[in-house]
Amino acid sequence: MYLYSSHTPYSPFTNQFEREIELRCELKKKLLWLKNYAQPDDKAEQDELKPVHKLPIANTSKEKEKFDESIDSLLGRLLQKEAQGGATVFGIQERETLTSDIIDYRKRKQQEVIADLEKRFGLSDVELREIVEKRIDAALENDPPPPSAGVNAVFEIKKFLVDEILGLGPLEDFMRDDDVDEIMVNGPDKIFIEKHGRLQLTVRQFANEQHVRTVIERILRPVGRTVNEKTPYVDARLLDGSRVHAIIPPLSLSGPMITIRKFSRVPYTMDDLVFRFKSATSEVAEFLKLCVHMKKNIVVSGGASSGKTTLLNVLSNFIYPTERVICIEDSAELRLNQVNLGRLESRQQGTEAKNQVTIRDLVRNALRMRPDRIIIGECRGGEAIDMLQAMNTGHDGSLTTLHANTPRDAVARLETMVLMGGVDLPLRAIREQIASSVNIIVQNGRLADGKRRI
């Protein structure tokens, strides 16, 4: 059975949205033309530029003329602002403008504090933070920042030093921001974030590649992982549940890269998906709730960053507390609230192949742990055949996710993954196994405007 949502208000585009896309294209074309052939107006206004998405929508000829005037005014001011070292076009924020004396001052104070901390060992996080803040206060008091630093210089420099010494440097603010869902570092000079479903290039930068490597080590150290020439990439889970992937040269040609997938501090509920994010109708929500209660085997399908894990979390809340649940994940992301819950996490291959424990190994172990339901965070390979057999042999109500763009593609992916498990079965037998095991395929989608829909 395939589940679709035909609720018309959730159409991927509205007339206004399509019009905004068209106008953005017009703006970009004019911007490129002016950059090549026009000179910035010396008398351009210095007020803040209007965000592109807030420009008036042009429907009538008068509105079109007014819009063209707004575009021309925006571009003239933009070119002058770019000439001064800043840009605010198409999701790119204005660059930080720090003078060399401020940069040198921050580096000098950072080195002083670190040199003092190297003499202290065995401190708790709270004690270390107190000492760092006191040492920074003393350093700033003895050697105040230069006058060009501005009114809030002491506060900003203290925050910068604390983030660099104890936190994740340029990434620390994004880790604290609950509206940021994902952080992507493409080398030292490009940090992207996903906020409210939209990608943005931020103004933050690392000093150099070694700075990125230092932050990677700081991220991985608490979880006992590392990256080096023997293992130049790593997947890990932070203490707050965030998922991290890091890869370094020579595999990464643009310098060290980091991808951090954050998760909400408070797990979402079905009401959040229906009323807050408008990801599903109330009828779909009630139907899915009944499917879980009736112990239907459910596969959540969708593309990357379409909300599969979030929906799997939400569906797990409908499992009765009297049931025993075994949850298996490659990197622990799910936040389940069951009383009788067993959680298993695979182990990546280290320097020796015998250290590796795969999802398939854990599924076979889970079958010996008397589960009422088995939840697999994501099926990617040969574990699919074990999952299907579990669904078909008394473990009704099991849940999993997989990457596929449509429900039909999800079935084809299951067939492929079963074959990846080395099972010598004809395709007809595999399809019959899927048909008898899977009751519901729920398709998630991520639209062009960044919103997720079920």
PDB file of N, CA and C in Angstrom, residues 291-292 294-300 312 315-316 325-326 371-377 387-388 390-392 394-401 437-440:
ATOM      1  N   CYS A 291      -1.816   2.995  11.963  1.00  0.00           N
ATOM      2  CA  CYS A 291      -0.941   1.979  11.372  1.00  0.00           C
ATOM      3  C   CYS A 291       0.067   1.459  12.391  1.00  0.00           C
ATOM      4  N   VAL A 292       0.626   2.361  13.205  1.00  0.00           N
ATOM      5  CA  VAL A 292       1.581   1.935  14.230  1.00  0.00           C
ATOM      6  C   VAL A 292       0.875   1.114  15.299  1.00  0.00           C
ATOM      7  N   MET A 294      -1.734  -0.694  14.969  1.00  0.00           N
ATOM      8  CA  MET A 294      -2.132  -1.983  14.408  1.00  0.00           C
ATOM      9  C   MET A 294      -0.925  -2.829  13.991  1.00  0.00           C
ATOM     10  N   LYS A 295       0.291  -2.353  14.325  1.00  0.00           N
ATOM     11  CA  LYS A 295       1.531  -3.100  14.094  1.00  0.00           C
ATOM     12  C   LYS A 295       1.759  -3.395  12.616  1.00  0.00           C
ATOM     13  N   LYS A 296       1.549  -2.383  11.796  1.00  0.00           N
ATOM     14  CA  LYS A 296       1.881  -2.505  10.383  1.00  0.00           C
ATOM     15  C   LYS A 296       3.372  -2.240  10.187  1.00  0.00           C
ATOM     16  N   ASN A 297       3.973  -2.999   9.294  1.00  0.00           N
ATOM     17  CA  ASN A 297       5.382  -2.781   8.975  1.00  0.00           C
ATOM     18  C   ASN A 297       5.502  -1.575   8.039  1.00  0.00           C
ATOM     19  N   ILE A 298       6.290  -0.583   8.443  1.00  0.00           N
ATOM     20  CA  ILE A 298       6.335   0.699   7.737  1.00  0.00           C
ATOM     21  C   ILE A 298       7.754   0.989   7.268  1.00  0.00           C
ATOM     22  N   VAL A 299       7.867   1.397   6.015  1.00  0.00           N
ATOM     23  CA  VAL A 299       9.128   1.881   5.447  1.00  0.00           C
ATOM     24  C   VAL A 299       8.951   3.360   5.126  1.00  0.00           C
ATOM     25  N   VAL A 300       9.794   4.204   5.707  1.00  0.00           N
ATOM     26  CA  VAL A 300       9.769   5.640   5.433  1.00  0.00           C
ATOM     27  C   VAL A 300      10.795   5.919   4.348  1.00  0.00           C
ATOM     28  N   LEU A 312      10.403   9.035  11.586  1.00  0.00           N
ATOM     29  CA  LEU A 312      10.577   7.762  12.287  1.00  0.00           C
ATOM     30  C   LEU A 312      10.528   7.968  13.795  1.00  0.00           C
ATOM     31  N   LEU A 315       6.815   8.531  14.699  1.00  0.00           N
ATOM     32  CA  LEU A 315       6.028   7.298  14.651  1.00  0.00           C
ATOM     33  C   LEU A 315       6.327   6.398  15.841  1.00  0.00           C
ATOM     34  N   SER A 316       7.567   6.403  16.306  1.00  0.00           N
ATOM     35  CA  SER A 316       7.927   5.543  17.441  1.00  0.00           C
ATOM     36  C   SER A 316       7.199   5.947  18.717  1.00  0.00           C
ATOM     37  N   VAL A 325      11.260  -2.987  22.309  1.00  0.00           N
ATOM     38  CA  VAL A 325      11.754  -2.439  21.044  1.00  0.00           C
ATOM     39  C   VAL A 325      13.277  -2.525  21.022  1.00  0.00           C
ATOM     40  N   ILE A 326      13.816  -3.033  19.919  1.00  0.00           N
ATOM     41  CA  ILE A 326      15.262  -3.020  19.692  1.00  0.00           C
ATOM     42  C   ILE A 326      15.533  -2.067  18.532  1.00  0.00           C
ATOM     43  N   PRO A 371      12.598  -9.284  20.638  1.00  0.00           N
ATOM     44  CA  PRO A 371      11.954  -7.997  20.359  1.00  0.00           C
ATOM     45  C   PRO A 371      10.512  -8.174  19.895  1.00  0.00           C
ATOM     46  N   ASP A 372       9.649  -7.247  20.295  1.00  0.00           N
ATOM     47  CA  ASP A 372       8.320  -7.169  19.689  1.00  0.00           C
ATOM     48  C   ASP A 372       8.393  -6.404  18.370  1.00  0.00           C
ATOM     49  N   ARG A 373       9.223  -5.381  18.359  1.00  0.00           N
ATOM     50  CA  ARG A 373       9.445  -4.599  17.139  1.00  0.00           C
ATOM     51  C   ARG A 373      10.942  -4.342  16.980  1.00  0.00           C
ATOM     52  N   ILE A 374      11.362  -4.245  15.732  1.00  0.00           N
ATOM     53  CA  ILE A 374      12.740  -3.866  15.414  1.00  0.00           C
ATOM     54  C   ILE A 374      12.697  -2.569  14.613  1.00  0.00           C
ATOM     55  N   ILE A 375      13.491  -1.610  15.025  1.00  0.00           N
ATOM     56  CA  ILE A 375      13.597  -0.342  14.300  1.00  0.00           C
ATOM     57  C   ILE A 375      15.022  -0.215  13.780  1.00  0.00           C
ATOM     58  N   ILE A 376      15.156  -0.100  12.471  1.00  0.00           N
ATOM     59  CA  ILE A 376      16.468   0.129  11.857  1.00  0.00           C
ATOM     60  C   ILE A 376      16.497   1.571  11.360  1.00  0.00           C
ATOM     61  N   GLY A 377      17.472   2.331  11.833  1.00  0.00           N
ATOM     62  CA  GLY A 377      17.533   3.746  11.472  1.00  0.00           C
ATOM     63  C   GLY A 377      17.530   3.968   9.977  1.00  0.00           C
ATOM     64  N   MET A 387      15.962  -7.720   7.640  1.00  0.00           N
ATOM     65  CA  MET A 387      14.844  -6.906   8.102  1.00  0.00           C
ATOM     66  C   MET A 387      13.526  -7.452   7.553  1.00  0.00           C
ATOM     67  N   LEU A 388      13.500  -7.798   6.273  1.00  0.00           N
ATOM     68  CA  LEU A 388      12.281  -8.338   5.675  1.00  0.00           C
ATOM     69  C   LEU A 388      11.892  -9.661   6.327  1.00  0.00           C
ATOM     70  N   ALA A 390      12.595 -10.571   9.365  1.00  0.00           N
ATOM     71  CA  ALA A 390      12.099 -10.269  10.710  1.00  0.00           C
ATOM     72  C   ALA A 390      10.660  -9.782  10.657  1.00  0.00           C
ATOM     73  N   MET A 391      10.345  -8.927   9.689  1.00  0.00           N
ATOM     74  CA  MET A 391       8.978  -8.425   9.534  1.00  0.00           C
ATOM     75  C   MET A 391       8.004  -9.549   9.233  1.00  0.00           C
ATOM     76  N   ASN A 392       8.502 -10.576   8.576  1.00  0.00           N
ATOM     77  CA  ASN A 392       7.621 -11.649   8.107  1.00  0.00           C
ATOM     78  C   ASN A 392       7.598 -12.850   9.036  1.00  0.00           C
ATOM     79  N   GLY A 394       7.000 -12.734  12.717  1.00  0.00           N
ATOM     80  CA  GLY A 394       6.528 -12.470  14.074  1.00  0.00           C
ATOM     81  C   GLY A 394       6.961 -11.165  14.690  1.00  0.00           C
ATOM     82  N   HIS A 395       7.675 -10.310  13.964  1.00  0.00           N
ATOM     83  CA  HIS A 395       8.088  -9.014  14.508  1.00  0.00           C
ATOM     84  C   HIS A 395       7.327  -7.902  13.790  1.00  0.00           C
ATOM     85  N   ASP A 396       6.010  -8.012  13.830  1.00  0.00           N
ATOM     86  CA  ASP A 396       5.162  -7.034  13.161  1.00  0.00           C
ATOM     87  C   ASP A 396       5.316  -5.659  13.811  1.00  0.00           C
ATOM     88  N   GLY A 397       5.083  -4.634  13.003  1.00  0.00           N
ATOM     89  CA  GLY A 397       5.188  -3.271  13.513  1.00  0.00           C
ATOM     90  C   GLY A 397       6.590  -2.718  13.451  1.00  0.00           C
ATOM     91  N   SER A 398       7.475  -3.384  12.718  1.00  0.00           N
ATOM     92  CA  SER A 398       8.847  -2.899  12.610  1.00  0.00           C
ATOM     93  C   SER A 398       8.907  -1.696  11.669  1.00  0.00           C
ATOM     94  N   LEU A 399       9.926  -0.861  11.875  1.00  0.00           N
ATOM     95  CA  LEU A 399      10.052   0.395  11.134  1.00  0.00           C
ATOM     96  C   LEU A 399      11.470   0.544  10.607  1.00  0.00           C
ATOM     97  N   THR A 400      11.601   1.187   9.452  1.00  0.00           N
ATOM     98  CA  THR A 400      12.921   1.519   8.920  1.00  0.00           C
ATOM     99  C   THR A 400      12.783   2.650   7.917  1.00  0.00           C
ATOM    100  N   THR A 401      13.923   3.179   7.462  1.00  0.00           N
ATOM    101  CA  THR A 401      13.935   4.212   6.425  1.00  0.00           C
ATOM    102  C   THR A 401      14.896   3.787   5.327  1.00  0.00           C
ATOM    103  N   SER A 437       5.999  -8.617   3.406  1.00  0.00           N
ATOM    104  CA  SER A 437       6.604  -8.054   4.614  1.00  0.00           C
ATOM    105  C   SER A 437       6.226  -6.600   4.839  1.00  0.00           C
ATOM    106  N   VAL A 438       6.265  -5.791   3.804  1.00  0.00           N
ATOM    107  CA  VAL A 438       6.048  -4.346   3.938  1.00  0.00           C
ATOM    108  C   VAL A 438       4.575  -4.028   3.727  1.00  0.00           C
ATOM    109  N   ASN A 439       3.973  -3.356   4.715  1.00  0.00           N
ATOM    110  CA  ASN A 439       2.566  -2.966   4.609  1.00  0.00           C
ATOM    111  C   ASN A 439       2.377  -1.536   4.109  1.00  0.00           C
ATOM    112  N   ILE A 440       3.221  -0.638   4.556  1.00  0.00           N
ATOM    113  CA  ILE A 440       3.054   0.785   4.245  1.00  0.00           C
ATOM    114  C   ILE A 440       4.391   1.372   3.811  1.00  0.00           C
TER     115      ILE A 440
END
